[in-house]
Coordinates of C-alpha atoms and ligand atoms in Angstrom, one line a residue:
M26 CA -23.4 -64.0 116.0
T27 CA -23.6 -60.4 117.1
T28 CA -26.9 -58.7 117.6
E29 CA -25.9 -56.3 114.8
F30 CA -25.9 -59.2 112.4
L31 CA -29.2 -60.5 113.8
R32 CA -30.8 -57.2 112.9
Y33 CA -30.7 -58.1 109.2
T34 CA -32.3 -61.5 109.5
L35 CA -35.8 -62.6 108.7
D36 CA -36.3 -63.7 112.3
Y37 CA -35.6 -60.1 113.4
A38 CA -38.2 -58.8 111.0
K39 CA -40.7 -61.3 112.3
Q40 CA -40.0 -60.2 115.8
L41 CA -40.7 -56.6 114.9
D42 CA -44.0 -57.8 113.4
K43 CA -44.9 -59.5 116.6
E44 CA -44.2 -56.4 118.6
D45 CA -46.2 -54.2 116.2
I46 CA -49.3 -52.9 117.9
L47 CA -50.9 -52.2 114.5
R48 CA -50.3 -55.7 113.1
D49 CA -53.9 -56.8 113.2
F50 CA -55.1 -54.0 110.9
R51 CA -53.3 -55.9 108.1
N52 CA -56.1 -58.4 108.2
E53 CA -58.6 -55.6 107.3
F54 CA -57.1 -55.2 103.8
Y55 CA -57.2 -57.2 100.6
L56 CA -53.6 -58.2 100.1
Q57 CA -52.9 -60.4 97.1
P58 CA -51.0 -63.7 97.4
N59 CA -47.4 -63.6 96.3
T60 CA -47.5 -59.9 96.0
I61 CA -45.8 -57.2 98.3
Y62 CA -47.5 -53.9 97.9
M63 CA -45.1 -50.9 98.3
D64 CA -47.3 -48.3 96.5
G65 CA -49.7 -47.2 99.1
N66 CA -48.5 -43.7 98.7
S67 CA -49.9 -43.7 95.2
L68 CA -53.0 -45.8 95.5
G69 CA -53.9 -47.3 98.9
L70 CA -55.4 -50.8 99.0
L71 CA -59.0 -51.7 99.5
S72 CA -60.0 -52.5 103.1
K73 CA -63.0 -54.7 103.9
R74 CA -64.6 -51.8 105.8
A75 CA -64.3 -49.5 102.8
E76 CA -65.9 -52.2 100.7
K77 CA -68.7 -52.6 103.2
T78 CA -69.6 -48.9 103.3
L79 CA -69.5 -48.7 99.5
L80 CA -71.9 -51.7 99.3
E81 CA -74.1 -50.2 101.9
S82 CA -74.4 -47.0 99.8
L83 CA -75.3 -49.0 96.7
E84 CA -77.9 -50.8 98.9
D85 CA -79.3 -47.4 99.9
W86 CA -79.7 -46.5 96.3
K87 CA -81.3 -49.8 95.5
I88 CA -83.8 -49.6 98.3
H89 CA -84.4 -45.9 98.8
G90 CA -84.0 -44.4 95.3
I91 CA -84.2 -40.6 95.7
D92 CA -84.9 -40.9 99.4
G93 CA -81.3 -42.0 99.9
W94 CA -80.5 -38.4 100.2
M95 CA -82.0 -38.3 103.7
Q96 CA -82.5 -42.0 104.6
G97 CA -80.6 -45.3 104.6
N98 CA -77.3 -46.3 106.1
H99 CA -75.4 -43.2 105.1
P100 CA -77.7 -40.3 103.9
W101 CA -76.1 -38.7 100.9
F102 CA -77.1 -35.2 101.7
F103 CA -74.7 -35.1 104.7
M104 CA -72.0 -37.4 103.5
A105 CA -69.4 -34.8 102.5
E106 CA -69.7 -33.0 105.8
T107 CA -69.8 -36.2 107.8
L108 CA -66.6 -37.3 106.1
G109 CA -65.1 -33.9 106.7
E110 CA -65.7 -34.4 110.5
K111 CA -64.0 -37.8 110.4
L112 CA -61.1 -36.4 108.5
A113 CA -60.6 -33.3 110.6
P114 CA -58.5 -35.1 113.3
L115 CA -56.1 -36.3 110.6
V116 CA -55.3 -32.8 109.6
G117 CA -55.6 -31.1 112.9
A118 CA -58.7 -29.1 112.2
A119 CA -62.1 -28.4 113.6
P120 CA -64.9 -30.6 112.1
E121 CA -66.5 -27.7 110.2
E122 CA -63.2 -26.7 108.7
V123 CA -63.0 -29.9 106.5
V124 CA -65.2 -31.2 103.7
V125 CA -64.8 -34.0 101.2
T126 CA -65.4 -32.7 97.8
G127 CA -63.9 -32.5 94.3
S128 CA -60.5 -33.7 93.5
T129 CA -57.1 -32.4 94.4
T130 CA -56.7 -30.3 91.3
V131 CA -60.4 -29.1 91.4
N132 CA -60.1 -28.1 95.0
L133 CA -56.9 -26.2 94.3
H134 CA -58.7 -24.3 91.6
Q135 CA -61.5 -23.5 94.0
L136 CA -59.2 -22.3 96.7
V137 CA -57.0 -20.2 94.5
S138 CA -60.2 -18.7 92.9
T139 CA -61.2 -17.9 96.4
F140 CA -58.0 -16.7 98.1
Y141 CA -55.9 -15.3 95.3
Q142 CA -57.0 -11.7 95.4
P143 CA -54.2 -9.7 93.7
K144 CA -54.1 -6.1 94.8
G145 CA -51.7 -3.3 93.9
K146 CA -48.2 -4.6 93.9
R147 CA -49.2 -8.0 95.4
T148 CA -50.0 -10.0 92.4
K149 CA -47.7 -13.0 92.3
I150 CA -48.1 -16.6 93.4
L151 CA -45.2 -18.5 95.1
A152 CA -44.7 -22.2 94.6
D153 CA -41.7 -24.5 94.2
E154 CA -39.9 -26.1 91.3
L155 CA -40.4 -29.6 92.6
T156 CA -44.1 -29.6 93.1
F157 CA -46.6 -31.9 91.4
P158 CA -47.2 -30.8 87.8
S159 CA -51.0 -30.6 88.1
D160 CA -50.6 -27.9 90.8
I161 CA -48.4 -25.9 88.5
Y162 CA -50.8 -26.2 85.6
A163 CA -53.7 -25.0 87.9
L164 CA -51.7 -22.1 89.2
Q165 CA -50.6 -21.0 85.7
S166 CA -54.2 -21.1 84.4
Q167 CA -55.4 -19.2 87.4
L168 CA -52.9 -16.4 86.7
R169 CA -53.9 -16.3 83.0
N170 CA -57.5 -16.0 84.0
H171 CA -56.5 -12.8 85.9
G172 CA -54.7 -11.5 82.9
F173 CA -51.2 -12.2 84.3
D174 CA -48.3 -13.9 82.5
P175 CA -47.4 -17.1 84.5
E176 CA -43.8 -16.6 83.2
D177 CA -43.3 -13.7 85.6
H178 CA -46.1 -14.2 88.0
L179 CA -45.6 -17.8 89.1
I180 CA -42.5 -17.8 91.2
R181 CA -41.0 -21.3 91.8
V182 CA -38.5 -21.6 94.6
K183 CA -35.4 -23.5 93.4
S184 CA -34.1 -26.7 94.9
R185 CA -30.4 -26.7 95.8
D186 CA -30.0 -30.4 95.3
G187 CA -32.9 -31.4 93.0
R188 CA -34.5 -33.3 95.9
C189 CA -35.5 -30.9 98.6
I190 CA -36.6 -27.3 99.0
E191 CA -35.0 -25.4 101.9
E192 CA -37.4 -23.4 104.1
D193 CA -34.9 -20.6 104.2
D194 CA -35.1 -20.2 100.4
I195 CA -38.9 -20.2 100.5
I196 CA -38.9 -17.5 103.2
A197 CA -36.4 -15.5 101.2
A198 CA -38.8 -15.6 98.3
M199 CA -41.7 -14.2 100.4
T200 CA -41.4 -10.7 98.9
D201 CA -43.9 -7.9 99.0
D202 CA -45.2 -8.7 95.5
I203 CA -46.4 -12.2 96.6
A204 CA -50.2 -12.5 97.2
L205 CA -50.4 -16.2 97.8
I206 CA -48.2 -19.2 98.6
V207 CA -49.1 -22.8 97.6
L208 CA -46.7 -25.6 98.7
P209 CA -46.8 -29.3 99.2
T210 CA -46.8 -30.7 102.8
V211 CA -44.6 -33.6 101.6
L212 CA -42.8 -33.5 98.3
Y213 CA -44.1 -36.3 96.1
R214 CA -40.7 -37.5 94.9
S215 CA -38.2 -37.0 97.8
G216 CA -40.8 -37.4 100.5
Q217 CA -39.4 -34.2 102.3
I218 CA -41.8 -32.7 104.8
L219 CA -41.9 -28.9 104.7
D220 CA -42.0 -27.1 108.0
M221 CA -45.6 -26.0 107.7
K222 CA -45.7 -24.2 111.0
R223 CA -42.7 -22.1 110.3
L224 CA -43.7 -21.3 106.8
T225 CA -47.2 -20.3 107.8
R226 CA -45.8 -18.0 110.6
E227 CA -43.4 -16.4 108.2
A228 CA -46.0 -15.9 105.4
H229 CA -48.5 -14.3 107.8
Q230 CA -45.8 -11.9 109.2
R231 CA -45.5 -10.6 105.6
G232 CA -49.3 -10.4 105.0
I233 CA -49.3 -13.4 102.6
L234 CA -51.9 -16.2 102.6
I235 CA -50.6 -19.7 102.5
G236 CA -52.1 -23.1 101.5
F237 CA -50.8 -26.6 101.3
D238 CA -51.2 -29.7 99.1
G239 CA -51.5 -32.6 101.5
C240 CA -51.7 -35.5 99.0
H241 CA -48.6 -37.2 100.3
S242 CA -49.1 -36.5 104.0
V243 CA -52.7 -36.9 105.0
G244 CA -53.1 -40.4 106.5
A245 CA -49.3 -40.8 106.9
I246 CA -48.3 -38.0 109.3
P247 CA -50.2 -35.8 111.9
H248 CA -50.9 -32.2 111.1
A249 CA -52.1 -29.2 113.1
F250 CA -53.5 -26.9 110.4
S251 CA -55.7 -25.0 112.7
E252 CA -53.1 -24.5 115.4
W253 CA -50.5 -23.4 112.8
G254 CA -53.1 -21.0 111.3
V255 CA -52.8 -22.5 107.7
D256 CA -55.2 -20.7 105.5
F257 CA -56.3 -23.6 103.4
A258 CA -55.3 -27.1 102.3
Y259 CA -56.5 -29.7 99.8
W260 CA -55.5 -33.3 99.2
C261 CA -56.6 -36.6 97.6
N262 CA -58.0 -39.5 99.6
Y263 CA -56.9 -42.3 97.4
K264 CA -53.3 -42.4 98.5
H265 CA -52.5 -43.0 102.2
L266 CA -56.3 -42.8 103.0
N267 CA -57.2 -45.8 100.9
G268 CA -60.5 -44.3 99.6
G269 CA -60.2 -46.0 96.1
P270 CA -59.2 -44.9 92.6
G271 CA -60.6 -41.4 91.9
S272 CA -61.9 -41.1 95.5
V273 CA -63.3 -37.7 96.3
G274 CA -60.7 -35.2 97.6
G275 CA -60.4 -33.3 100.9
L276 CA -60.5 -29.5 101.4
Y277 CA -59.7 -27.5 104.5
V278 CA -60.4 -23.8 105.1
N279 CA -59.4 -22.1 108.3
C280 CA -62.5 -20.9 110.3
K281 CA -61.2 -17.3 110.2
H282 CA -62.0 -17.4 106.5
F283 CA -65.6 -18.6 106.8
G284 CA -67.8 -16.2 105.0
T285 CA -65.3 -15.5 102.2
M286 CA -67.3 -15.9 99.0
P287 CA -66.2 -19.0 97.1
G288 CA -64.4 -18.2 93.8
L289 CA -66.3 -21.0 92.1
A290 CA -69.8 -21.1 93.6
G291 CA -72.4 -23.9 93.3
W292 CA -75.5 -24.9 95.0
F293 CA -73.9 -27.6 97.2
G294 CA -72.0 -24.8 98.9
S295 CA -75.3 -23.5 100.3
T296 CA -76.3 -23.6 103.9
K297 CA -78.1 -26.9 104.1
E298 CA -81.4 -25.4 105.2
K299 CA -81.5 -22.9 102.3
Q300 CA -80.2 -25.1 99.5
F301 CA -83.6 -26.4 98.4
D302 CA -85.3 -23.0 98.6
M303 CA -83.9 -22.8 95.1
E304 CA -83.4 -19.0 95.3
H305 CA -81.1 -17.3 92.8
T306 CA -79.3 -15.6 95.7
F307 CA -76.6 -17.8 97.0
T308 CA -76.3 -18.3 100.8
P309 CA -73.0 -20.0 101.4
A310 CA -72.6 -22.3 104.3
Q311 CA -70.5 -20.9 107.2
S312 CA -68.1 -23.8 107.0
A313 CA -65.7 -25.4 104.6
G314 CA -68.8 -26.9 103.0
A315 CA -69.3 -23.5 101.3
Y316 CA -66.5 -24.5 98.9
Q317 CA -68.3 -27.4 97.4
I318 CA -69.6 -26.9 94.0
G319 CA -72.1 -29.5 92.7
T320 CA -73.7 -32.8 93.8
P321 CA -71.2 -35.0 95.7
H322 CA -69.9 -38.2 94.0
V323 CA -71.5 -40.4 96.5
L324 CA -70.2 -43.7 95.3
S325 CA -66.6 -42.4 95.3
C326 CA -67.1 -40.9 98.8
A327 CA -68.7 -44.0 100.4
P328 CA -65.5 -46.2 100.7
L329 CA -63.9 -43.4 102.8
L330 CA -66.6 -43.9 105.5
G331 CA -65.2 -47.3 106.3
S332 CA -61.6 -46.4 105.7
L333 CA -61.6 -43.5 108.1
E334 CA -63.0 -45.8 110.9
I335 CA -59.7 -47.7 110.6
F336 CA -57.7 -44.5 111.0
A337 CA -59.7 -43.5 114.0
E338 CA -59.1 -46.8 115.7
A339 CA -55.4 -47.1 114.8
G340 CA -54.6 -43.4 115.7
I341 CA -52.5 -41.2 113.5
E342 CA -49.8 -41.0 116.1
N343 CA -49.4 -44.8 116.1
I344 CA -49.5 -44.8 112.4
R345 CA -46.7 -42.2 112.2
E346 CA -44.6 -44.1 114.7
K347 CA -44.8 -47.3 112.8
S348 CA -44.3 -45.5 109.5
L349 CA -41.1 -43.9 110.7
K350 CA -39.8 -47.2 112.1
I351 CA -40.7 -49.4 109.1
N352 CA -39.3 -46.9 106.6
Q353 CA -36.1 -46.6 108.7
Y354 CA -35.9 -50.4 108.7
L355 CA -36.1 -50.4 104.9
M356 CA -33.3 -47.8 104.6
D357 CA -31.1 -49.8 107.1
L358 CA -31.6 -53.0 105.1
I359 CA -30.9 -51.3 101.7
E360 CA -27.7 -49.7 103.1
H361 CA -26.6 -53.0 104.6
E362 CA -27.4 -55.3 101.7
L363 CA -26.9 -53.1 98.7
P364 CA -24.0 -50.8 99.6
D365 CA -22.2 -50.8 96.2
M366 CA -25.0 -51.1 93.7
G367 CA -25.4 -47.5 92.7
F368 CA -28.4 -46.7 94.9
V369 CA -28.8 -43.4 96.6
I370 CA -31.4 -42.8 99.3
G371 CA -32.8 -39.5 98.2
N372 CA -35.3 -38.7 100.9
P373 CA -34.3 -36.7 104.0
R374 CA -33.0 -38.9 106.8
E375 CA -34.2 -36.9 109.9
D376 CA -37.5 -38.1 111.2
I377 CA -39.1 -34.6 111.2
R378 CA -38.2 -34.1 107.6
R379 CA -39.3 -37.4 106.0
G380 CA -42.8 -38.5 105.1
G381 CA -44.3 -41.9 104.4
H382 CA -42.1 -43.2 101.6
I383 CA -38.6 -43.9 100.6
S384 CA -37.1 -42.3 97.5
L385 CA -34.5 -44.7 96.1
E386 CA -32.5 -43.3 93.3
H387 CA -30.7 -45.4 90.6
E388 CA -29.7 -44.8 87.0
E389 CA -31.5 -47.9 86.0
A390 CA -34.6 -47.2 88.1
A391 CA -37.2 -47.7 85.4
R392 CA -36.1 -51.2 84.6
I393 CA -35.4 -52.2 88.2
C394 CA -39.0 -51.3 88.9
K395 CA -40.1 -53.6 86.0
S396 CA -38.0 -56.4 87.4
L397 CA -39.4 -55.9 90.9
K398 CA -42.9 -56.1 89.5
E399 CA -42.1 -59.4 87.8
H400 CA -40.9 -60.6 91.2
G401 CA -44.2 -59.7 92.8
I402 CA -43.2 -56.4 94.4
I403 CA -45.1 -53.3 93.5
P404 CA -43.1 -50.1 93.8
D405 CA -43.6 -47.0 91.6
F406 CA -41.3 -45.2 89.3
R407 CA -40.9 -41.4 89.0
A408 CA -38.8 -40.3 86.1
P409 CA -36.0 -40.1 85.5
N410 CA -34.4 -42.1 88.3
I411 CA -36.6 -42.7 91.4
I412 CA -38.0 -45.9 92.8
R413 CA -40.6 -45.0 95.4
L414 CA -41.1 -47.6 98.1
A415 CA -43.8 -47.1 100.7
P416 CA -44.2 -49.6 103.5
V417 CA -47.5 -48.5 104.9
A418 CA -48.2 -48.6 108.6
L419 CA -51.7 -50.2 108.4
Y420 CA -50.9 -53.1 106.1
S421 CA -47.2 -53.6 105.4
S422 CA -45.1 -55.9 107.6
Y423 CA -41.5 -55.9 108.5
A424 CA -41.1 -59.4 107.0
E425 CA -42.3 -58.0 103.7
V426 CA -39.8 -55.2 103.9
W427 CA -37.1 -57.7 104.5
Q428 CA -38.3 -59.7 101.5
V429 CA -38.3 -56.6 99.3
V430 CA -34.6 -56.0 100.0
Q431 CA -33.8 -59.7 99.4
V432 CA -35.4 -59.6 96.0
L433 CA -33.8 -56.3 95.2
T434 CA -30.4 -57.8 96.0
T435 CA -31.0 -60.8 93.8
I436 CA -32.2 -58.6 90.9
M437 CA -29.1 -56.5 91.2
T438 CA -26.5 -59.2 91.7
E439 CA -28.0 -61.4 88.9
K440 CA -28.5 -58.3 86.7
H441 CA -32.1 -59.5 86.1
Y442 CA -33.2 -55.9 85.4
K443 CA -31.1 -55.8 82.3
K444 CA -33.7 -57.7 80.3
Y445 CA -36.0 -54.7 80.3
P446 CA -35.6 -51.4 78.5
N447 CA -34.9 -48.5 80.9
T448 CA -38.1 -46.6 80.0
R449 CA -41.2 -45.8 81.9
E450 CA -44.7 -47.3 81.2
V451 CA -47.6 -45.0 80.2
V452 CA -48.8 -45.0 83.8
A453 CA -45.7 -45.1 86.0
Ligands
PLP514 C1 -51.6 -37.3 93.6 C2 -51.4 -35.9 93.6 C3 -52.2 -35.0 92.9 C4 -53.3 -35.5 92.0 O1 -54.3 -34.6 91.8 P1 -55.7 -35.2 91.3 O2 -56.5 -34.0 91.1 O3 -56.3 -36.1 92.4 O4 -55.5 -36.0 90.1 C5 -51.9 -33.7 93.0 N1 -50.9 -33.2 93.8 C6 -50.1 -34.0 94.4 C7 -49.0 -33.5 95.3 C8 -50.3 -35.4 94.4 O5 -49.5 -36.2 95.0

């Protein structure tokens, strides 16, 4: 036996698990028997620590009633800012530049309401044609609110191959009629990482503000938003950050913009000391906290307190290192075991350009996903032809990845997937 052959054995996978410095974090999560979860990029799993901080917050309500705002395990009045401080290292920001509030789409509305200030010739918004639909809907409606037609005012950079967006093409589209740029950090389908540092520099050289949607990157890859000078960012906390379904989102505003009046103001954006003066003159906080609107959704924030402890202990650099390695392992196995089965690996291959999931394309993707599920493997499907597989650094093992590819091989060779229609479910 050659070592090359050994690389594709279960023993080899088990050896990688033994050497994995993050392996113990797996015990922190609720993993279901006979199930391999490959969908942490869509909805992260519950950890025992997230459960604990949620239950403690319920206890605070039970015991303290209204006084839970200032008392108890996790006083509610400060929870959004406290969570912002804990999240800041994951996005490379100062503690006061991040707050936990709203949802991805709501935060995008807030940030565009605040930072899209069309003037003279500069009236357009630049996005890309592969971005998440909710972002496009939000941008279109913001343009309409300003009396502009999204048909000619929302510019979408085209993809050359239907998978990735070239930074050169984005830069070429940064013309002098663009007021604002909104792009993903990581594309939700292909998993491509955009070069945020370069794009921010190029935008600023042209006098354009730039913000990023970090849904598919926060918790999976490191960021340096402050160092890069990114103007704003927003993301959800229920994907790689395991905050729970509908978990409250994240919002970052560069400190150079503190003091910019929120486009959508509300009393929770007030400086903390003034909020309960109940004046009709709004005094916004001098922090990202200013961009909150109303009362925080405490019970949908609370799990994040525990979840973010895990990220602090594991370290985002270690998480990224394992994520790259375990995703590479998955790609290697797929190419070795399934060379002639019609699969195409659609994500970029270079480490600096790939995020935390694999984008596996196949004509029969919808029904292959159904078959995987029947075999206890949870992927997700993105129409028309993508199977997304996300081995997650904190709770996926190399042995599981090995198993996934074994099952996939069986499904394909035995044509097991053919018993399902090749259509998506309502929630895919
Ligand atoms: C998941 C996701 C969203 C979801 O937005 P919500 O407001 O949380 O529903 C938006 N954008 C991207 C890129 C996403 O991946």
